[in-house]
Amino acid sequence: MSRSSVLRRAVVPGTLILAALVAALPACGGDSDADTSANTGGTDTALPRLAAAVGAPLQGTCEALAGFQFGQTTIATATTAAAGTLTVAGQPVRAHCVVTGAMNPRVSAVDGQTYAIGFEMRLPLDWNGRFLYQGNGGTDGNVAQAVGSVGSGGPLTHALQQGFAVISSDAGHSAAQNPLFGLDPQARIDYGYGAVVALTPMAKALVKQAYGKGPDRSYAGGTSNGGRHAMVAGTRLPTDYDGILASTPGFHLPRAAAAQLYTAQQLRRAATDENDLSTAFTVPERQLVARAILSKCDTLDGVADGLVQDVEACRTAFDIRRDVPVCSGARDGTCLSATQVDALANLYRGPVNSRGEALYATQPFDPGLVGSNWASWKFVSSVGGERDPVAVGIIFQVPPDATVKDRSRQFTFDYNFDTDYPKLSATNATYTESALSFMLPPNELQLDALRDRGAKMLVVQGTADGVFSADDTQAWYDRLLARYQGQTQEFVRFFRVPGMNHSRGGIATDQFDALESLVRWVEYGEAPDRIVASARGAGNAGGANAELPADWSANRTRPLCPYPQIARYSGSGDSEKAENFTCR
């Protein structure tokens, strides 16, 4: 396995800025002034070290696992998939056993629907001794292939190919039950945390039956809602998981979804056609803003390369109201109207109620707003019948409103942040847990149990994410820094990916293997001082990213640096290569 790494931070109003702690953090990546303490990079010694996993072959036949028994679990199929049945980056995936089934079937007393937790497990015939819980995205409802693709942007490998046993689930409801499963209180809980709590002991028991021993090391990972699932696993089951990889985590998902409705309301003001919110900011207009950001912030890291590494300096260097030209006449792509500027400023500030109280988080201005993924979240998902409005109106609020499914756009535009937003934290006799209870990781700043056993957590976030703000994730990490002080980076590290949209894409070096870095940290004590990320250019086995600028090398690499460090060009050597950047 090659070693990689990512890490960064972001600021929100009211966030604790720990200047003394930041100043004390060592530099990395070859800087001559680097401190060699174990806190950032090198070998971790301050906390317990977990032993490396030891592999084992499958005991008996795959088909014999059809007889596995565990509580209210039914195994539907157990079949062998020959090597090459699946491929990743054009390479054949190793031979493995595929087990499908369901847990905890029931009929809801609220909506009369039949529910169960559907799952798939893939178990390599030559197992590496590790287990991965694969968190899936969106509102779930589908059992995605249990291959453990929990990294970012067209990975060249995945956990199954590396030898992990992997489980995937539908989180307790079917695709046909989306989004109306939100009418059932238990289905809500299963979606939030019930599925991972139920599946974890079952999956480990199945691993033990398959190999004659349980997993030596267990990991939870995913992107988006899957990143939230991973954080839930780490906080609700801290003794069951040794490593947590939360990529693009929507760990405050109800608040972020409501923020999307606020975004749509702002965009509606600037749109020339309220049925097409992309008319609020056309591609040329978004490119105009991106150029304005780059003109002020691109070279803050020492090189003009189309990336904003120094997010913190950019917060003061760039001002949307000062640095983007305002039209004196009609919109023509060379300026923004005053209404557009105001709408965009509000969008990046985040939702507020009539008292001016912040309800979610700010977002950092980043040239990645030209990405199609960013646009899709802002212009389509914010009003769409399968995304944010139905999540807020049916899955998260109390009481749920089933009619939102057929009137999502109007629900979005009518949403009142004084009277409707509090419904995210409401309960009643039927819905005894609020969305802020069943969706958020409980005690998200209380990670003593993970720390004390030697477990580790890596969190990765794109700075041009169109739905989950990197500032929100940074604010959480700042609070961890306040709680655990200098010990924080010994067991939790946060990496920002400049330009990356939601989970992948954008104008970014968005391809990296954070899972490998996590394994090296957990089992070998090699704390990630950088994760090398590449651009998905022409000829890249992970697939090309058509949005990358033409002047970028197809083989561009960058170090993703542990927050609060940023990647800075050393001043010599090829600026397309990560080796010529330092983290400091």
XYZ file of C-alpha atoms in Angstrom:
584
model
C 0.000 0.000 0.000
C 1.199 3.495 -0.793
C 0.874 6.130 1.882
C -1.343 9.164 1.401
C -2.778 12.042 3.437
C -5.170 15.068 3.701
C -5.918 17.741 6.374
C -7.228 21.308 6.757
C -9.757 23.622 8.484
C -12.375 26.389 7.998
C -13.859 29.227 10.054
C -17.446 30.039 10.904
C -18.730 33.001 12.907
C -18.370 32.111 16.570
C -15.871 29.300 15.933
C -13.101 28.984 18.491
C -9.851 30.136 16.920
C -7.059 28.526 18.859
C -4.198 30.747 17.805
C -1.726 29.453 20.351
C -2.429 25.839 19.453
C -2.210 26.541 15.733
C 1.108 28.311 16.169
C 2.474 25.326 18.056
C 1.565 22.793 15.391
C 4.596 21.541 13.469
C 5.099 21.880 9.753
C 5.354 18.844 7.537
C 6.206 17.696 4.072
C 9.909 18.448 4.141
C 9.928 22.026 5.477
C 13.351 22.698 6.971
C 11.737 24.244 10.038
C 9.528 21.202 10.683
C 9.105 20.039 14.259
C 9.578 16.259 14.488
C 7.100 15.674 17.312
C 4.741 12.713 17.020
C 1.711 15.009 16.918
C 1.810 15.549 13.154
C 3.385 12.855 11.050
C 5.825 10.074 11.756
C 5.132 7.431 14.382
C 2.336 7.842 16.920
C 3.370 6.774 20.433
C 1.317 8.809 22.928
C -1.837 6.678 22.645
C -2.317 2.881 22.600
C -1.257 1.132 19.402
C -3.607 -1.443 17.929
C -1.993 -4.525 16.440
C -2.056 -5.119 12.703
C -4.703 -7.412 11.273
C -3.748 -10.962 10.315
C -5.460 -12.572 7.348
C -7.131 -15.955 7.004
C -8.674 -18.041 4.214
C -12.385 -18.775 3.962
C -13.241 -21.850 6.033
C -15.382 -24.334 4.106
C -17.543 -23.201 1.211
C -19.204 -19.895 0.532
C -22.517 -21.655 -0.066
C -22.469 -23.106 3.457
C -22.929 -19.549 4.813
C -26.562 -19.768 3.676
C -27.136 -21.604 6.963
C -25.841 -18.713 9.105
C -28.161 -17.829 11.977
C -28.223 -14.664 14.054
C -31.293 -13.228 15.782
C -33.946 -12.034 13.355
C -31.658 -12.506 10.335
C -32.541 -14.352 7.155
C -29.877 -15.249 4.603
C -31.289 -15.146 1.073
C -28.245 -16.153 -0.998
C -24.616 -17.157 -0.554
C -22.714 -17.495 -3.816
C -19.098 -17.361 -4.975
C -18.023 -14.560 -7.311
C -14.995 -15.603 -9.323
C -12.019 -13.289 -9.725
C -12.849 -10.769 -12.416
C -16.621 -10.864 -11.880
C -16.174 -7.265 -10.754
C -13.511 -4.810 -11.839
C -12.116 -1.628 -10.331
C -10.166 0.831 -12.505
C -10.080 -1.855 -15.170
C -8.497 -4.445 -12.891
C -10.196 -7.720 -11.865
C -11.441 -7.861 -8.276
C -10.329 -10.907 -6.294
C -12.577 -13.931 -5.823
C -15.050 -13.510 -3.004
C -18.249 -14.780 -1.406
C -21.444 -12.723 -1.784
C -24.033 -13.074 0.994
C -27.395 -11.286 0.863
C -30.129 -11.148 3.454
C -32.305 -9.064 5.732
C -32.693 -8.347 9.441
C -35.514 -7.421 11.779
C -38.599 -7.687 9.509
C -41.696 -5.929 10.837
C -44.964 -4.320 9.841
C -45.340 -0.687 10.832
C -48.229 0.225 13.086
C -48.077 3.759 11.678
C -48.128 3.325 7.882
C -48.814 -0.406 7.469
C -45.641 -0.927 5.408
C -43.386 -3.972 5.782
C -39.845 -2.974 6.679
C -36.539 -4.823 7.103
C -32.831 -4.001 7.040
C -31.571 -5.424 3.771
C -27.848 -6.096 3.416
C -25.091 -7.537 1.277
C -21.737 -8.834 2.499
C -18.733 -9.605 0.320
C -16.070 -11.774 1.899
C -12.761 -12.388 0.063
C -11.623 -15.983 -0.211
C -8.187 -14.655 0.855
C -9.179 -12.281 3.666
C -6.830 -9.679 5.161
C -8.353 -9.843 8.658
C -10.222 -6.529 8.340
C -13.930 -5.661 8.281
C -15.484 -2.508 6.795
C -18.957 -1.128 7.385
C -19.802 0.730 4.161
C -22.088 3.691 4.739
C -24.149 4.578 1.674
C -25.467 7.962 0.571
C -28.597 9.997 0.042
C -31.752 8.731 1.683
C -30.497 5.137 1.250
C -33.110 2.551 0.254
C -30.751 0.591 -1.996
C -28.234 -2.076 -1.052
C -25.201 -0.802 -2.950
C -22.521 -3.313 -3.910
C -20.473 -4.054 -0.798
C -17.113 -3.256 -2.356
C -15.993 -0.618 0.134
C -15.522 2.273 -2.267
C -15.343 4.868 0.490
C -12.620 7.127 -0.877
C -13.066 9.907 -3.374
C -13.124 10.658 -7.065
C -12.644 7.544 -9.193
C -10.544 5.398 -6.817
C -8.047 2.976 -8.302
C -8.899 0.397 -5.660
C -11.469 -0.313 -2.940
C -11.641 -2.179 0.347
C -12.859 -5.464 -1.160
C -9.967 -5.521 -3.619
C -7.586 -4.875 -0.730
C -8.967 -7.931 1.082
C -11.506 -6.453 3.511
C -14.792 -8.176 4.328
C -17.419 -5.498 3.566
C -21.091 -4.990 4.444
C -23.542 -2.616 2.744
C -27.200 -2.034 3.587
C -30.360 -0.163 2.600
C -30.518 1.357 6.128
C -33.871 -0.252 6.847
C -36.153 0.621 3.925
C -36.483 -0.092 0.222
C -36.160 2.285 -2.717
C -39.926 1.990 -3.236
C -40.435 3.310 0.313
C -38.383 6.465 -0.323
C -39.079 9.069 1.018
C -42.323 8.047 2.721
C -40.467 5.736 5.097
C -40.167 8.976 7.060
C -43.746 8.416 8.213
C -42.591 5.415 10.263
C -40.729 6.299 13.497
C -38.581 3.148 13.551
C -37.653 3.485 9.875
C -36.408 6.984 10.665
C -34.274 5.620 13.491
C -32.926 2.771 11.364
C -31.945 5.294 8.698
C -30.258 7.451 11.317
C -28.463 4.907 13.497
C -30.533 1.764 14.000
C -29.189 -0.078 10.952
C -25.519 0.247 11.865
C -26.238 -0.710 15.474
C -28.138 -3.843 14.392
C -25.854 -4.865 11.522
C -22.488 -4.530 13.247
C -22.693 -7.519 15.626
C -24.408 -9.645 12.971
C -21.733 -8.875 10.383
C -18.921 -9.664 12.807
C -20.584 -12.965 13.703
C -20.852 -13.823 10.001
C -17.166 -12.988 9.527
C -16.306 -15.315 12.421
C -18.322 -18.153 10.910
C -16.733 -17.572 7.503
C -13.093 -17.463 8.630
C -13.031 -19.151 12.016
C -12.278 -15.872 13.772
C -13.751 -12.411 14.012
C -12.126 -9.369 12.412
C -8.867 -8.234 13.954
C -9.531 -4.646 12.910
C -12.878 -3.034 12.053
C -13.445 0.143 10.053
C -16.459 2.262 9.128
C -16.385 4.534 6.116
C -18.457 6.325 3.543
C -19.049 9.587 1.751
C -21.871 12.113 2.191
C -24.614 10.467 4.271
C -22.249 7.499 4.325
C -19.686 9.712 6.046
C -22.367 10.545 8.592
C -23.040 6.809 9.029
C -19.324 6.335 9.720
C -19.292 9.056 12.387
C -22.418 7.534 13.938
C -20.664 4.153 14.078
C -17.667 5.745 15.772
C -19.722 7.549 18.416
C -22.477 4.993 19.096
C -20.225 1.925 18.834
C -16.789 3.189 19.878
C -15.596 -0.206 21.088
C -16.601 -1.913 17.831
C -14.641 0.210 15.355
C -10.918 0.893 15.204
C -10.899 3.341 12.319
C -13.442 5.845 11.027
C -13.214 7.407 7.551
C -15.783 10.178 7.217
C -15.539 11.588 3.710
C -17.695 14.640 2.938
C -19.683 13.867 6.077
C -23.238 15.160 6.341
C -23.114 14.720 10.103
C -25.489 17.677 10.619
C -27.649 16.542 7.721
C -31.033 17.899 8.861
C -29.575 21.384 9.245
C -27.707 21.168 5.947
C -30.844 20.030 4.122
C -32.804 22.947 5.552
C -29.968 25.265 4.499
C -30.530 24.062 0.950
C -34.080 25.401 1.117
C -32.693 28.764 2.166
C -30.298 28.571 -0.790
C -33.228 27.980 -3.155
C -35.088 30.954 -1.727
C -32.057 33.180 -2.345
C -31.579 31.837 -5.867
C -35.240 32.419 -6.661
C -34.727 36.149 -6.085
C -32.017 36.292 -8.750
C -33.448 33.767 -11.224
C -35.000 34.928 -14.475
C -37.122 31.754 -14.423
C -38.099 30.403 -11.010
C -38.678 26.987 -12.585
C -34.979 26.916 -13.495
C -32.829 28.178 -10.647
C -29.691 27.904 -12.775
C -30.848 31.146 -14.395
C -29.876 32.852 -11.130
C -26.193 32.309 -11.935
C -25.343 31.173 -15.430
C -22.117 29.323 -16.223
C -20.390 32.527 -17.480
C -21.484 34.335 -14.316
C -20.123 31.577 -12.082
C -16.896 31.638 -14.079
C -16.762 35.389 -13.485
C -16.989 34.866 -9.728
C -14.406 32.069 -9.850
C -11.950 34.336 -11.672
C -12.537 37.071 -9.102
C -11.792 34.640 -6.257
C -8.635 33.415 -7.982
C -7.436 36.949 -8.689
C -7.390 37.632 -4.948
C -6.573 34.212 -3.495
C -4.799 31.937 -5.972
C -1.236 33.054 -5.236
C -1.628 33.216 -1.452
C -0.031 29.745 -1.316
C 2.946 30.744 -3.443
C 1.858 29.720 -6.937
C -0.872 30.574 -9.446
C -2.359 27.147 -10.163
C -6.140 27.587 -10.150
C -6.490 26.341 -6.556
C -7.155 28.238 -3.338
C -5.136 26.434 -0.682
C -5.059 29.258 1.865
C -8.749 29.305 2.704
C -8.272 31.412 5.809
C -6.357 34.224 4.097
C -8.902 34.190 1.272
C -11.689 35.034 3.698
C -10.320 38.556 4.019
C -8.584 38.835 0.641
C -11.821 38.275 -1.283
C -15.088 40.146 -0.768
C -18.053 39.307 -3.012
C -19.493 42.808 -2.661
C -16.185 44.522 -3.418
C -14.405 42.284 -5.923
C -17.082 41.233 -8.406
C -18.184 43.873 -10.942
C -21.797 45.024 -10.608
C -23.799 45.560 -13.770
C -24.801 49.092 -14.676
C -27.120 47.670 -17.315
C -28.414 44.250 -18.322
C -26.728 41.010 -17.277
C -24.304 39.863 -19.975
C -21.926 37.472 -18.203
C -19.316 40.155 -17.447
C -20.941 41.390 -14.237
C -23.539 40.513 -11.615
C -26.646 42.483 -10.781
C -26.965 43.924 -7.284
C -29.659 41.308 -6.574
C -27.303 38.515 -7.647
C -24.501 39.790 -5.441
C -26.842 39.997 -2.476
C -28.266 36.516 -3.105
C -24.809 34.978 -3.457
C -23.542 36.714 -0.318
C -26.529 35.384 1.630
C -26.096 31.907 0.200
C -22.484 31.734 1.387
C -23.342 33.289 4.747
C -25.909 30.544 5.374
C -29.494 30.516 6.657
C -30.712 32.818 9.381
C -34.083 33.354 11.018
C -35.853 36.687 11.381
C -33.734 37.450 14.459
C -30.552 37.022 12.426
C -29.518 33.851 14.263
C -27.302 31.524 12.215
C -29.002 28.163 11.651
C -26.285 26.220 9.834
C -22.846 27.382 8.683
C -21.034 29.703 6.341
C -19.301 28.344 3.233
C -15.827 29.312 2.002
C -15.711 31.057 -1.365
C -13.924 28.705 -3.734
C -13.517 28.656 -7.546
C -14.975 25.139 -7.511
C -18.413 26.777 -7.714
C -18.066 26.404 -11.490
C -18.372 22.631 -11.085
C -21.467 20.900 -12.431
C -21.856 18.956 -9.180
C -21.965 22.213 -7.183
C -24.582 23.527 -9.604
C -26.703 20.390 -9.378
C -26.933 20.601 -5.594
C -27.713 24.311 -5.570
C -30.075 24.555 -8.528
C -31.765 21.137 -8.661
C -31.524 19.248 -5.365
C -32.545 22.302 -3.323
C -36.036 22.132 -4.841
C -36.102 18.562 -6.191
C -38.638 15.916 -5.283
C -35.984 13.349 -4.340
C -33.554 15.390 -2.283
C -33.608 18.166 0.282
C -37.267 19.262 0.436
C -38.619 15.743 0.920
C -35.883 14.937 3.431
C -36.793 18.005 5.479
C -40.568 17.698 5.136
C -41.033 13.933 5.409
C -37.982 12.330 7.024
C -36.733 15.000 9.443
C -39.518 17.238 10.659
C -42.157 16.398 13.286
C -44.854 15.906 12.309
C -43.952 14.671 8.804
C -45.950 15.931 5.841
C -46.426 13.301 3.119
C -47.765 15.898 0.667
C -44.274 17.398 0.295
C -43.465 14.533 -2.078
C -45.761 16.070 -4.702
C -45.136 19.756 -3.973
C -41.445 19.936 -3.123
C -40.765 23.186 -4.990
C -43.590 25.075 -3.312
C -42.661 23.615 0.082
C -39.131 24.935 -0.447
C -40.208 28.442 -1.374
C -42.759 28.610 1.470
C -40.407 27.232 4.145
C -40.359 29.543 7.167
C -37.154 29.535 9.200
C -38.946 30.936 12.252
C -41.805 28.424 12.415
C -40.720 25.421 10.306
C -37.033 25.055 11.170
C -37.786 24.228 14.863
C -39.668 21.129 13.652
C -36.271 19.478 13.070
C -35.817 19.274 16.832
C -39.469 18.583 17.668
C -40.980 15.355 19.044
C -44.477 14.095 19.842
C -46.157 10.956 21.151
C -45.530 9.074 17.879
C -42.133 10.485 16.931
C -40.288 10.355 20.235
C -36.857 11.063 18.738
C -36.187 14.232 16.802
C -34.082 14.314 13.656
C -31.331 16.031 15.619
C -31.342 12.976 17.885
C -31.525 10.106 15.401
C -29.380 11.650 12.652
C -26.493 13.386 14.439
C -23.593 11.521 16.034
C -24.393 11.693 19.754
C -21.876 13.538 21.902
C -19.880 14.361 18.779
C -17.195 16.067 20.858
C -16.929 13.199 23.339
C -14.478 10.827 21.667
C -12.681 9.548 24.762
C -13.692 5.928 24.131
C -12.194 5.997 20.629
C -9.061 7.778 21.783
C -8.403 5.596 24.800
C -8.412 2.352 22.816
C -6.100 3.644 20.116
C -8.781 4.055 17.436
C -8.405 6.805 14.817
C -10.649 9.036 12.710
C -9.945 10.732 9.379
C -12.364 13.373 8.089
C -12.130 14.681 4.510
C -14.097 17.588 3.031
C -14.089 19.528 -0.239
C -14.045 23.309 0.087
C -16.472 23.671 -2.852
C -19.036 21.183 -1.548
C -22.461 22.235 -2.780
C -24.447 20.803 0.120
C -22.356 20.083 3.254
C -20.252 23.058 4.245
C -16.549 22.591 4.936
C -16.949 25.435 7.425
C -19.371 23.318 9.431
C -16.902 20.447 9.546
C -14.102 22.828 10.460
C -16.127 24.352 13.278
C -16.625 20.846 14.713
C -12.900 20.193 14.472
C -12.090 23.523 16.115
C -14.269 22.453 19.031
C -12.356 19.167 19.202
C -9.120 21.160 19.320
C -10.521 23.147 22.222
C -11.537 19.971 24.046
C -8.510 17.764 23.466
C -5.880 20.462 22.862
C -2.617 19.132 21.418
C -3.782 15.535 21.703
C -6.483 15.999 19.046
C -4.249 15.247 16.085
C -3.041 12.058 17.707
C -6.401 10.416 16.992
C -8.536 12.704 14.771
C -7.336 14.539 11.654
C -9.273 16.759 9.283
C -8.304 17.294 5.644
C -9.765 19.844 3.243
C -9.648 19.337 -0.522
C -9.463 22.687 -2.345
C -11.900 23.003 -5.240
C -13.591 19.638 -4.670
C -17.371 19.493 -4.969
C -19.584 17.109 -3.023
C -17.544 13.895 -2.564
C -15.701 14.315 -5.863
C -15.378 16.459 -8.975
C -14.982 20.181 -9.308
C -11.730 21.973 -10.094
C -9.645 19.797 -7.815
C -7.128 17.058 -7.239
C -9.916 14.847 -5.970
C -8.485 11.337 -6.265
C -6.784 9.895 -3.199
C -6.780 6.869 -0.925
C -7.632 7.985 2.588
C -8.595 4.439 3.662
C -5.040 3.254 3.191
C -3.755 6.201 5.225
C -6.220 5.324 7.970
C -5.110 1.672 8.073
C -1.446 2.690 8.257
C -2.298 5.024 11.145
C -4.478 2.582 13.093
C -2.347 -0.526 12.732
C 1.196 0.766 12.238
C 1.196 4.101 14.055
C 2.040 6.071 10.908
C 0.152 9.322 11.441
C -0.698 10.882 8.056
C 1.226 14.121 7.654
C -0.040 14.461 4.059
C -2.241 12.570 1.642
C -1.161 12.842 -1.966
C -4.104 13.583 -4.257
C -4.115 13.525 -8.037
C -6.213 15.135 -10.738
C -8.286 12.802 -12.867
C -6.796 13.865 -16.158
C -6.543 12.161 -19.547
C -5.349 8.588 -19.329
C -6.056 8.333 -15.602
C -7.426 4.886 -14.780
C -9.938 6.493 -12.425
C -11.606 8.280 -15.331
C -11.124 11.777 -16.701
C -12.600 14.891 -15.115
C -13.792 16.947 -18.082
C -14.066 20.095 -15.940
C -10.360 20.411 -15.174
C -8.660 23.440 -16.747
C -6.793 22.736 -19.976
C -3.531 24.094 -18.554
C -3.429 21.545 -15.723
C -1.138 18.583 -16.198
C -3.084 15.314 -16.503
C -0.700 14.016 -13.838
C -1.016 16.932 -11.397
C -0.639 15.967 -7.757
C -1.031 17.968 -4.568
C -0.537 17.200 -0.894
C -3.708 17.426 1.147
C -2.514 18.811 4.449
C -3.708 18.227 8.001
C -5.678 21.183 9.284
C -4.697 23.847 10.164
C -1.754 23.501 7.788
C -1.992 24.384 4.102
C -0.042 23.261 1.043
C 2.500 25.891 -0.015
C 4.701 25.806 -3.080
C 8.364 25.529 -2.105
C 9.381 28.007 -4.808
C 11.363 25.576 -6.927
C 10.680 22.481 -8.975
C 7.678 21.478 -11.065
C 4.588 23.077 -9.540
C 2.471 20.227 -10.952
C 4.049 17.788 -8.470
C 3.110 17.332 -4.819
C 6.739 16.752 -3.866
C 7.429 20.453 -4.440
C 4.833 21.571 -1.879
C 5.163 21.639 1.887
C 2.451 21.483 4.529
C 2.849 24.321 6.962
